[in-house]
Tab-separated table of C-alpha atoms and ligand atoms in Angstrom:
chain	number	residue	atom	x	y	z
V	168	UNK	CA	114.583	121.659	119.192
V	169	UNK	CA	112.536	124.605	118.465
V	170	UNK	CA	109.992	124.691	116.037
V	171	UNK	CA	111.049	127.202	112.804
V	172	UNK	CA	109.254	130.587	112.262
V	173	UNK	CA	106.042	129.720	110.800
V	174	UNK	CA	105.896	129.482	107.110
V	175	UNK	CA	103.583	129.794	104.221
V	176	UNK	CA	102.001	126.860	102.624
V	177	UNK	CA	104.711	127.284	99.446
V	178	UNK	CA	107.351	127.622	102.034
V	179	UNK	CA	106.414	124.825	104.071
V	180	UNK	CA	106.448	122.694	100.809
V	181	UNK	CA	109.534	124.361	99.949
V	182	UNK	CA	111.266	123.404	102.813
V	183	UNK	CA	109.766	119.702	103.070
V	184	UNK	CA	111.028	118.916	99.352
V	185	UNK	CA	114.116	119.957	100.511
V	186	UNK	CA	114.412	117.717	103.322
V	187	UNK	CA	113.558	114.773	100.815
V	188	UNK	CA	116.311	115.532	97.918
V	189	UNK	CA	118.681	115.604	101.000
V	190	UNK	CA	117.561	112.170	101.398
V	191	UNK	CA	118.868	111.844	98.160
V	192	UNK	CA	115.152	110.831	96.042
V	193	UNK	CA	115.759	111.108	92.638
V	194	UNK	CA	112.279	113.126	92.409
V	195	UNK	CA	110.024	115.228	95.157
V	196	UNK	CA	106.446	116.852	94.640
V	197	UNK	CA	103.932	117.568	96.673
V	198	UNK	CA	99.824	117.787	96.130
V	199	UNK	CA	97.225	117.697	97.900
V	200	UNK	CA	94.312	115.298	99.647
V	201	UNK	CA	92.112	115.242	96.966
V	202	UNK	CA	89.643	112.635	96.243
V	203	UNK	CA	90.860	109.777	93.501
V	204	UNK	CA	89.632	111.177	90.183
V	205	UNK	CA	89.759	107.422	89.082
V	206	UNK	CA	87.293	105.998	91.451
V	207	UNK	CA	84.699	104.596	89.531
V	208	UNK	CA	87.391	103.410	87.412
V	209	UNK	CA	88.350	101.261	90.153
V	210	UNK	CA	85.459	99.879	91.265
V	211	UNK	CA	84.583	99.119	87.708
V	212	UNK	CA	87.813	97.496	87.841
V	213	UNK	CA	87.590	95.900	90.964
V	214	UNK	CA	83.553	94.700	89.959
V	215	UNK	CA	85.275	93.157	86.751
V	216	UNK	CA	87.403	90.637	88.879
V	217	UNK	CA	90.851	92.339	87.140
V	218	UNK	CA	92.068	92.537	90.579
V	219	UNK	CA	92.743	88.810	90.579
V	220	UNK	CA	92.646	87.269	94.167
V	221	UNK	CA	94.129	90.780	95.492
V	222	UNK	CA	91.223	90.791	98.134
V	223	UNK	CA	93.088	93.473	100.084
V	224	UNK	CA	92.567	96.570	97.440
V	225	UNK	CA	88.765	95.401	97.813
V	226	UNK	CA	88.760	96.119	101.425
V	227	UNK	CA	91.028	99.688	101.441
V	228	UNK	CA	88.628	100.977	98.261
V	229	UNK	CA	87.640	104.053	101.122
V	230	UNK	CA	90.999	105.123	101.156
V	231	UNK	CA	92.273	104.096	98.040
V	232	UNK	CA	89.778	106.914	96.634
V	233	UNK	CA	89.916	109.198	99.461
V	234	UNK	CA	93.821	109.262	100.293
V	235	UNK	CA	93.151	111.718	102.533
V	236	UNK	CA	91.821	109.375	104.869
V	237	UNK	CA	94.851	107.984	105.272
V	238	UNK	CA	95.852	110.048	108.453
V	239	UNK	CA	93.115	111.924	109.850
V	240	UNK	CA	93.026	115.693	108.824
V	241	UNK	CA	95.489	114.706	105.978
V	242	UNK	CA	95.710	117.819	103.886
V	243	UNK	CA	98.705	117.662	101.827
V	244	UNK	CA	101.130	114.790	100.097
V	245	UNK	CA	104.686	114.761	99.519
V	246	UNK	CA	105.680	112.298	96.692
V	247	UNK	CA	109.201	110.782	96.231
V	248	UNK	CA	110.686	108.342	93.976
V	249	UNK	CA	113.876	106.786	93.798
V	250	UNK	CA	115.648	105.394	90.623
V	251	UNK	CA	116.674	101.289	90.732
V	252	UNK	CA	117.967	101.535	86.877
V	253	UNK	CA	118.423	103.718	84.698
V	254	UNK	CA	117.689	103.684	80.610
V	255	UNK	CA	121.274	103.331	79.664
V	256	UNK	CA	122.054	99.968	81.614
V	257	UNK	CA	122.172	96.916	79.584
V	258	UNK	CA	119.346	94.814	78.649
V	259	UNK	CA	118.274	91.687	79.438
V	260	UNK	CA	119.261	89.087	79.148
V	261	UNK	CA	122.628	90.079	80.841
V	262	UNK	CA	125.458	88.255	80.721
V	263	UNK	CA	125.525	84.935	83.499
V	264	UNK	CA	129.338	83.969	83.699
V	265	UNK	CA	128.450	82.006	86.493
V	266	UNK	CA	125.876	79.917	85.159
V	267	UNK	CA	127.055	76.167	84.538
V	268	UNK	CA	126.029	74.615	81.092
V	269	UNK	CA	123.240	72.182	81.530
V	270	UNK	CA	121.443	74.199	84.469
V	271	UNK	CA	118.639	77.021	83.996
V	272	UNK	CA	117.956	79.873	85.554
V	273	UNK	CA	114.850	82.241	86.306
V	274	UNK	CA	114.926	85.183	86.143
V	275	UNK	CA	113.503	87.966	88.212
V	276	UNK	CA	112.281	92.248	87.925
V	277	UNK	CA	114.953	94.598	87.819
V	278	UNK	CA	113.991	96.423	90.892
V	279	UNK	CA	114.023	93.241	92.941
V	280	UNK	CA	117.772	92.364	91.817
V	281	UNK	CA	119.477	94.876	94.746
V	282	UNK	CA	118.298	95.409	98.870
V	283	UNK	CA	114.669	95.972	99.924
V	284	UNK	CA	113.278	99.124	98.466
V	285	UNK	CA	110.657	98.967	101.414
V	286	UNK	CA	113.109	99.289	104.189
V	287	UNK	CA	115.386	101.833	102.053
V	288	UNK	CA	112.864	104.290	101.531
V	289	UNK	CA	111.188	103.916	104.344
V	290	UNK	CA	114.265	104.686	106.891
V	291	UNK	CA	114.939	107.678	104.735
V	292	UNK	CA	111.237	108.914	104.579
V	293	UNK	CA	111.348	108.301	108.351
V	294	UNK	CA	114.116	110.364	108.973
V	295	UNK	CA	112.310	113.017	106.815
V	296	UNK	CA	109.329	113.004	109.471
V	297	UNK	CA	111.473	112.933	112.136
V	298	UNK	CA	112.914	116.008	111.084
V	299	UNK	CA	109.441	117.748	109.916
V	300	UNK	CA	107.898	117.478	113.495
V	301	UNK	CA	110.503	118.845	114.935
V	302	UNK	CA	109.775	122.016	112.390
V	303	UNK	CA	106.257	121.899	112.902
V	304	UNK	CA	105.274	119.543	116.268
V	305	UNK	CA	101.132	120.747	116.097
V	306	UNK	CA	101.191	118.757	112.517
V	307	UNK	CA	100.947	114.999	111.609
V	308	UNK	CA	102.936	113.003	109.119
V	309	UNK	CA	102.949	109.381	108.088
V	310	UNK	CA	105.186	107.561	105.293
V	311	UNK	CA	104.615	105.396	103.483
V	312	UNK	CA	106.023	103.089	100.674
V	313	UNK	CA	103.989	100.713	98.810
V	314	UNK	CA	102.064	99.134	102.102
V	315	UNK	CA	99.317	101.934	102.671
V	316	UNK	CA	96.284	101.385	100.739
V	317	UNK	CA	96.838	105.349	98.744
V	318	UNK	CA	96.598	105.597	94.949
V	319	UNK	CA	100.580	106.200	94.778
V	320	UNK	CA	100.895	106.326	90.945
V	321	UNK	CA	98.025	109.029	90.758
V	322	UNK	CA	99.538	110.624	93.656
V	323	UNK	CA	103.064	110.997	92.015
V	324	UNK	CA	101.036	111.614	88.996
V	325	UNK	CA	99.948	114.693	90.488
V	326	UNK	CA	102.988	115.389	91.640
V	327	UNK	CA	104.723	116.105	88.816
V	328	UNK	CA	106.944	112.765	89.112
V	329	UNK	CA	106.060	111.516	85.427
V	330	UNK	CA	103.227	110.747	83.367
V	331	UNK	CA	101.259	107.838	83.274
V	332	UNK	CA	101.939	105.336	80.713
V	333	UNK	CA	99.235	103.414	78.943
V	334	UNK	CA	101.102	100.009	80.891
V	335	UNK	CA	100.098	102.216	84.211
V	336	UNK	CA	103.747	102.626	85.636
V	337	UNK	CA	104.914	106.032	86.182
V	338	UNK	CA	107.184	107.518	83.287
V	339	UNK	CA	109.586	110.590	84.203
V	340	UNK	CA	110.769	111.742	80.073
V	341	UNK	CA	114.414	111.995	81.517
V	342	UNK	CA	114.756	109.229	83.836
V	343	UNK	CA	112.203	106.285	82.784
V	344	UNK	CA	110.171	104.158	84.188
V	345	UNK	CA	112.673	102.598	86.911
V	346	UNK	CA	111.271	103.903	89.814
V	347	UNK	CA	110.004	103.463	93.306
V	348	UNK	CA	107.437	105.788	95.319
V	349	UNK	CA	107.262	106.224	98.326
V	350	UNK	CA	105.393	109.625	100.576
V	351	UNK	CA	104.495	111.239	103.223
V	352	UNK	CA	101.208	112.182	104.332
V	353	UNK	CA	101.020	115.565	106.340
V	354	UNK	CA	98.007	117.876	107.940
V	355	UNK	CA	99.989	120.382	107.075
V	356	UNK	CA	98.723	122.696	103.944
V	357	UNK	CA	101.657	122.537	101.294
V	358	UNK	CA	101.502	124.628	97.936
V	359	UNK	CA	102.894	123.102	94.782
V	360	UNK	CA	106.135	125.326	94.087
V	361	UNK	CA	106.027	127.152	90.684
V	362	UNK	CA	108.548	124.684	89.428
V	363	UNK	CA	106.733	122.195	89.899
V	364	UNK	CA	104.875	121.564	86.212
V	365	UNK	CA	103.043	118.962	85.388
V	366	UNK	CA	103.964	116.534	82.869
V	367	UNK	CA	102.063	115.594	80.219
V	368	UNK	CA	101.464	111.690	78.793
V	369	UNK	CA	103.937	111.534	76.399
V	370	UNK	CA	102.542	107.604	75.204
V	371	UNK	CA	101.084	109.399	72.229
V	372	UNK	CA	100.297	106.772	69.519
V	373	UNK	CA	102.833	104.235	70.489
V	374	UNK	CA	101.526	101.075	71.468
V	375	UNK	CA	104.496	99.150	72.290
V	376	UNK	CA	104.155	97.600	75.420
V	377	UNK	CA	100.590	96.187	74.713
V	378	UNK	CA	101.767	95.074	72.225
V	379	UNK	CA	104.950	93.257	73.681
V	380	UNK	CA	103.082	92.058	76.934
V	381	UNK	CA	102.844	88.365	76.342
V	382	UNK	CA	99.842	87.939	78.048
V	383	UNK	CA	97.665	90.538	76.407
V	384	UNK	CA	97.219	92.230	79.981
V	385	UNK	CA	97.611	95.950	79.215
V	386	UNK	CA	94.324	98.430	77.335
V	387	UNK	CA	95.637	101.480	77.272
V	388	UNK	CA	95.628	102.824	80.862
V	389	UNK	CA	94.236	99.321	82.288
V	390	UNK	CA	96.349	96.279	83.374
V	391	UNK	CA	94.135	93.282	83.945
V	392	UNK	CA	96.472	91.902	87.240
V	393	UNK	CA	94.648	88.569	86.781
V	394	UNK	CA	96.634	88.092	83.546
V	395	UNK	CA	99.394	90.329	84.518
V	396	UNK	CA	102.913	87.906	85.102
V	397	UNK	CA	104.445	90.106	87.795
V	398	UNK	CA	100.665	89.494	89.636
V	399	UNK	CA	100.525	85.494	88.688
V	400	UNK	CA	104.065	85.411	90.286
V	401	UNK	CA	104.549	87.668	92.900
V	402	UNK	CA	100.558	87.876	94.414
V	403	UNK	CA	98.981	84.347	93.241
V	404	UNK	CA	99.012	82.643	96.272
V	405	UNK	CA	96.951	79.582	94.059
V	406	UNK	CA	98.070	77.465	91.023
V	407	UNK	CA	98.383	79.218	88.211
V	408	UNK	CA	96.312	78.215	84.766
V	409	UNK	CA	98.285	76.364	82.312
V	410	UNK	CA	97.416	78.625	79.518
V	411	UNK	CA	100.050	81.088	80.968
V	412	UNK	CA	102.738	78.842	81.617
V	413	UNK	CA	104.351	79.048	77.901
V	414	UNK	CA	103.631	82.871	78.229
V	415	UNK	CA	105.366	83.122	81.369
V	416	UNK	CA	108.649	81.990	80.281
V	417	UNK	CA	111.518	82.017	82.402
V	418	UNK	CA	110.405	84.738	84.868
V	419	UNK	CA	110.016	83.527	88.307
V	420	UNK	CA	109.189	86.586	90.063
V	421	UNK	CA	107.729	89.409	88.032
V	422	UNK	CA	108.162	90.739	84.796
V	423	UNK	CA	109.673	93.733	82.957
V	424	UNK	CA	108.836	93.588	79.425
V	425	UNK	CA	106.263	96.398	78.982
V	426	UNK	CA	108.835	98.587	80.708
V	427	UNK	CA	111.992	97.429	78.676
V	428	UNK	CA	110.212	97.867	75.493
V	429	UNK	CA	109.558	101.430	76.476
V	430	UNK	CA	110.465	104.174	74.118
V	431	UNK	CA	111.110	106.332	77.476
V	432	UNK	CA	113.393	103.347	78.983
V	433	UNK	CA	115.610	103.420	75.530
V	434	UNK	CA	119.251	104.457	75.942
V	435	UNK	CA	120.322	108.108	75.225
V	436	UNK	CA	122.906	109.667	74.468
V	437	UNK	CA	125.379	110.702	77.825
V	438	UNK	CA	125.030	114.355	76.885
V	439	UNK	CA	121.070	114.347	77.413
V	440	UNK	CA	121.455	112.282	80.820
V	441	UNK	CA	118.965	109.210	82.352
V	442	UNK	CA	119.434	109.782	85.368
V	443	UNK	CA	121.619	108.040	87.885
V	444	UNK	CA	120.207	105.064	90.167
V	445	UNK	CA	120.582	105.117	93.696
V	446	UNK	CA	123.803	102.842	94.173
V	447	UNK	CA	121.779	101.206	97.133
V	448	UNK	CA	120.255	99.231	94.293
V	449	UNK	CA	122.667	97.942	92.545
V	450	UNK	CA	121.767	94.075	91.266
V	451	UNK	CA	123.251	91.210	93.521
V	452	UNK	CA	121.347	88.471	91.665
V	453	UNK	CA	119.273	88.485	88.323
V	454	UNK	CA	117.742	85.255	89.429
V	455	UNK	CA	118.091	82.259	90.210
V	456	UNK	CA	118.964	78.745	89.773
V	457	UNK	CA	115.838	76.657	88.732
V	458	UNK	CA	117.564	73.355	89.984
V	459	UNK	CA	117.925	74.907	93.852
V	460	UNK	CA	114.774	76.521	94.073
V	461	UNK	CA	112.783	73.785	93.490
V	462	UNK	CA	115.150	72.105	96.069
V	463	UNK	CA	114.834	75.239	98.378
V	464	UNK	CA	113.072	74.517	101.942
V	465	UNK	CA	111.968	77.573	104.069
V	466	UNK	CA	115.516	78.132	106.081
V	467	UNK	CA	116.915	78.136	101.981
V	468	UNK	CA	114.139	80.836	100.743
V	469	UNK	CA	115.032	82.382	104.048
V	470	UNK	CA	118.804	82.806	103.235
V	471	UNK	CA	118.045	83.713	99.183
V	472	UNK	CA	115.648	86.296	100.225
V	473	UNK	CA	118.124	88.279	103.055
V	474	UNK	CA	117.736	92.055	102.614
V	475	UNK	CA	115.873	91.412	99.298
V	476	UNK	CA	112.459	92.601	98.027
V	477	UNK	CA	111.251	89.012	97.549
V	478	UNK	CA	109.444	87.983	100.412
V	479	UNK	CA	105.990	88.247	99.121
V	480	UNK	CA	106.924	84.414	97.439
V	481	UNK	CA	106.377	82.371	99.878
V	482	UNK	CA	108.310	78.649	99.343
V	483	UNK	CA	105.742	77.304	97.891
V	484	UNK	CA	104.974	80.571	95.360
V	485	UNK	CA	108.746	80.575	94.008
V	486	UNK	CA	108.738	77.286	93.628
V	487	UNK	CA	105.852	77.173	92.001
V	488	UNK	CA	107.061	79.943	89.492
V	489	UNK	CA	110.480	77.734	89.112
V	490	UNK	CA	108.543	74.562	88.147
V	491	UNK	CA	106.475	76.821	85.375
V	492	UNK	CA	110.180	78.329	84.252
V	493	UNK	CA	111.865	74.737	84.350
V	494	UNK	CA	109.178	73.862	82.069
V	495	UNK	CA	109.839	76.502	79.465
V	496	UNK	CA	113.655	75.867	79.959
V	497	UNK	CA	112.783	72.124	79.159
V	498	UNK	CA	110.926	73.170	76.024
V	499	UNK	CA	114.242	74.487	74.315
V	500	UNK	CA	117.375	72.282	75.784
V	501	UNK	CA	117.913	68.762	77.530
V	502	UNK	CA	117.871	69.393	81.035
V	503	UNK	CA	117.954	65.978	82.280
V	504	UNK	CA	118.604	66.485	85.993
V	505	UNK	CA	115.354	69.200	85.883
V	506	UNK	CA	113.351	67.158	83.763
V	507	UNK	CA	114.300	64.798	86.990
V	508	UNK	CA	113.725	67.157	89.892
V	509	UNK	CA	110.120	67.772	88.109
V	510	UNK	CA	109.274	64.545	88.044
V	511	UNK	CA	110.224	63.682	91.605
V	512	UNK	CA	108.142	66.531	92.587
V	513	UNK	CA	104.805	65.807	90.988
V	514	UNK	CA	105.561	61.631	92.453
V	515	UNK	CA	106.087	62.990	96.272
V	516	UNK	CA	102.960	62.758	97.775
V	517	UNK	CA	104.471	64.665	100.550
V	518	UNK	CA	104.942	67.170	98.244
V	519	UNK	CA	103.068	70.897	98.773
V	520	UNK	CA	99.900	69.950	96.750
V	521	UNK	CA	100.157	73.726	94.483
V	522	UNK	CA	103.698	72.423	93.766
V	523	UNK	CA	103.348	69.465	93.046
V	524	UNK	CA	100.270	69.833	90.477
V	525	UNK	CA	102.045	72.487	88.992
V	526	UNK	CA	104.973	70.561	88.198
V	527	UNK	CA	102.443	68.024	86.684
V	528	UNK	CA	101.040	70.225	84.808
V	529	UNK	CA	104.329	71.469	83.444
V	530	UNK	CA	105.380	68.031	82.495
V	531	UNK	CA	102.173	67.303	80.724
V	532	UNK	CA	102.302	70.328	78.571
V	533	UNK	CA	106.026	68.718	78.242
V	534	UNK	CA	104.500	65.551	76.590
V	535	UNK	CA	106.291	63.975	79.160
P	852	SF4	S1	104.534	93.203	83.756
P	852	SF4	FE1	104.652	91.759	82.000
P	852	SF4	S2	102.727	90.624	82.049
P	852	SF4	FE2	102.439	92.447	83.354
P	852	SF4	S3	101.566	93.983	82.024
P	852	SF4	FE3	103.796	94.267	81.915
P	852	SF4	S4	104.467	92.999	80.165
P	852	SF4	FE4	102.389	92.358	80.713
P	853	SF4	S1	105.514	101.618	75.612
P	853	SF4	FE1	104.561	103.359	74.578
P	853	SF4	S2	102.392	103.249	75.169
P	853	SF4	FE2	103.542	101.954	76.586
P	853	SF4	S3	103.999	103.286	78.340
P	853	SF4	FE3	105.771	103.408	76.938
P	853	SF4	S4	105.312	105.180	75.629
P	853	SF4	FE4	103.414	104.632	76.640
């Protein structure tokens, strides 16, 4: 393949964002390497312990402020997102038809309900390099999608994807909050087109989702991860502190409530548009049943977890998370055969020792 006629920086841009809508992302940008304008936000952050036991963003803090040390001679960043949901589909709690009266379930984030956003966007952002070295061979380019240590939502800030809420999460004013990013690192100069505009925080006064989050995790601009549900669930490899189990409530891996209670993720009208989510995401599962996780060996997870963007639970992390649910479930209804399961957890000294505290736990808060 011969490389194309050389191009300015706008055209090279041009011509890159192209190559990612053909992919079919719901939104492109490009900007460039620039240091993190948040960096001594983040250490203060990280100095404050808010990062929980997320030792890893300790150890990439170089890059983290300096994304373009993420490929050497990185000059330029092209942003994508893709959209899981969009504001229009129905709220939680959907509908369960199949869900058998006496049995719980838990329930998990939207964006984990359909296949593996990592290996979706990354084949597709793949392709897109593939493609751009052909164009230009004497250039680098690297994806990536949620595994390199780069300052994605101030990336795709910069990008002109959204805004950034006050709950952190990227906001397009069309499209929401549903979204996943992804990029591509390049040594190759782009220029932001003059479509590209930024867009401004539209959060104004509204202070809904710190408000909603039921563990007081969110300032404005700030989520304290330690306190954070989607963190507790998805990255706490330890037990988790009783004080958050009530709060927790029946999600077993992450949470979406700042996000649903989002004036930008609100329904409108079919005439304005939201946006339409990539059909690769449509939901398989909402959740699960608490009974079978906590019954769930590895080869179980294993099979639950196929093609899904769960595996950062390990077996002993979802069940966790279900024992903490089964709790809250027990609270409100007479579950007898969970109240059961719980019990014969915390007796089995054979038992994974996080586990079988938790559950406990759980049935001491229970009075039990
Ligand atoms: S994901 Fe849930 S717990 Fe975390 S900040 Fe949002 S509302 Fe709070
Ligand atoms: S709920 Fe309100 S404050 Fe929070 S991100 Fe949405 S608009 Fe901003």
């Amino acid at each position: 393949m011969t490389p194309e006629p050389e191009q300015s920086a706008g055209g090279r841009a041009d011509q890159l964002i192209e190559l990612a809508r053909a992919q079919g992302f719901a939104r492109v940008g490009v900007c460039d390497a620039a240091p993190s304008e948040y960096a001594e936000q983040l250490r203060a952050w990280l100095a404050g312990g808010r990062q929980g036991s997320m030792a890893y963003l300790e150890r990439n803090t170089q890059i983290r402020t300096k994304p373009g040390e993420l490929l050497e001679g990185t000059r330029s960043f092209l942003i994508v997102a893709d959209q899981y949901a969009t504001r229009n589909d129905p709220p939680d709690p959907r509908p369960e038809p199949k869900q058998e009266a006496g049995r719980a379930r838990g329930r998990i984030a939207r964006y984990a309900r359909g296949r593996d956003y990592h290996k979706l966007m990354k084949k597709r952002l793949h392709a897109l390099c593939e493609r751009a070295r052909e164009m230009y061979p004497d250039a680098a380019f690297r994806a990536f999608v949620d595994t390199a240590p780069v300052p994605e939502r101030e990336l795709a800030a910069r990008a002109a994807i959204g805004w950034t809420g006050k709950h952190t999460l990227i906001i397009h004013p069309r499209l929401g909050s549903y979204l996943l990013l992804g990029g591509v690192a390049t040594t190759l100069e782009l220029a932001e087109p003059e479509t590209q505009k930024p867009i401004d925080d539209h959060c104004g006064s509204c202070s809904r989702c710190i408000d909603a989050c039921p563990t007081d995790a969110i300032t404005p601009y700030s989520v304290d991860a330690s306190r954070c549900i989607s963190y507790l669930t998805i990255e706490r490899r330890a037990r988790i502190d009783p004080a958050f189990y009530l709060r927790i409530g029946d999600w077993i891996f992450g949470c979406d409530i700042c996000q649903e209670v989002c004036p930008h993720n609100s329904p409108r009208p079919p005439s304005v548009g939201a946006g339409q989510a990539n059909e690769a995401y449509a939901p398989v599962r909402d959740g699960f049943d608490l009974l079978e996780v906590l019954a769930w060996d590895e080869q179980a997870r294993r099979d639950a977890f196929r093609g899904a963007s769960l595996k950062r639970a390990t077996l002993a992390m979802i069940r966790r998370n279900a024992a903490i649910a089964a709790g809250n479930a027990l609270a409100n209804a007479d579950l007898p055969e969970l109240r059961a399961r719980l019990e014969a957890i915390g007796a089995d000294a054979g038992e994974d020792e996080m586990v079988r505290q938790t559950a406990l736990d759980v049935l001491a808060s229970l009075g039990a």
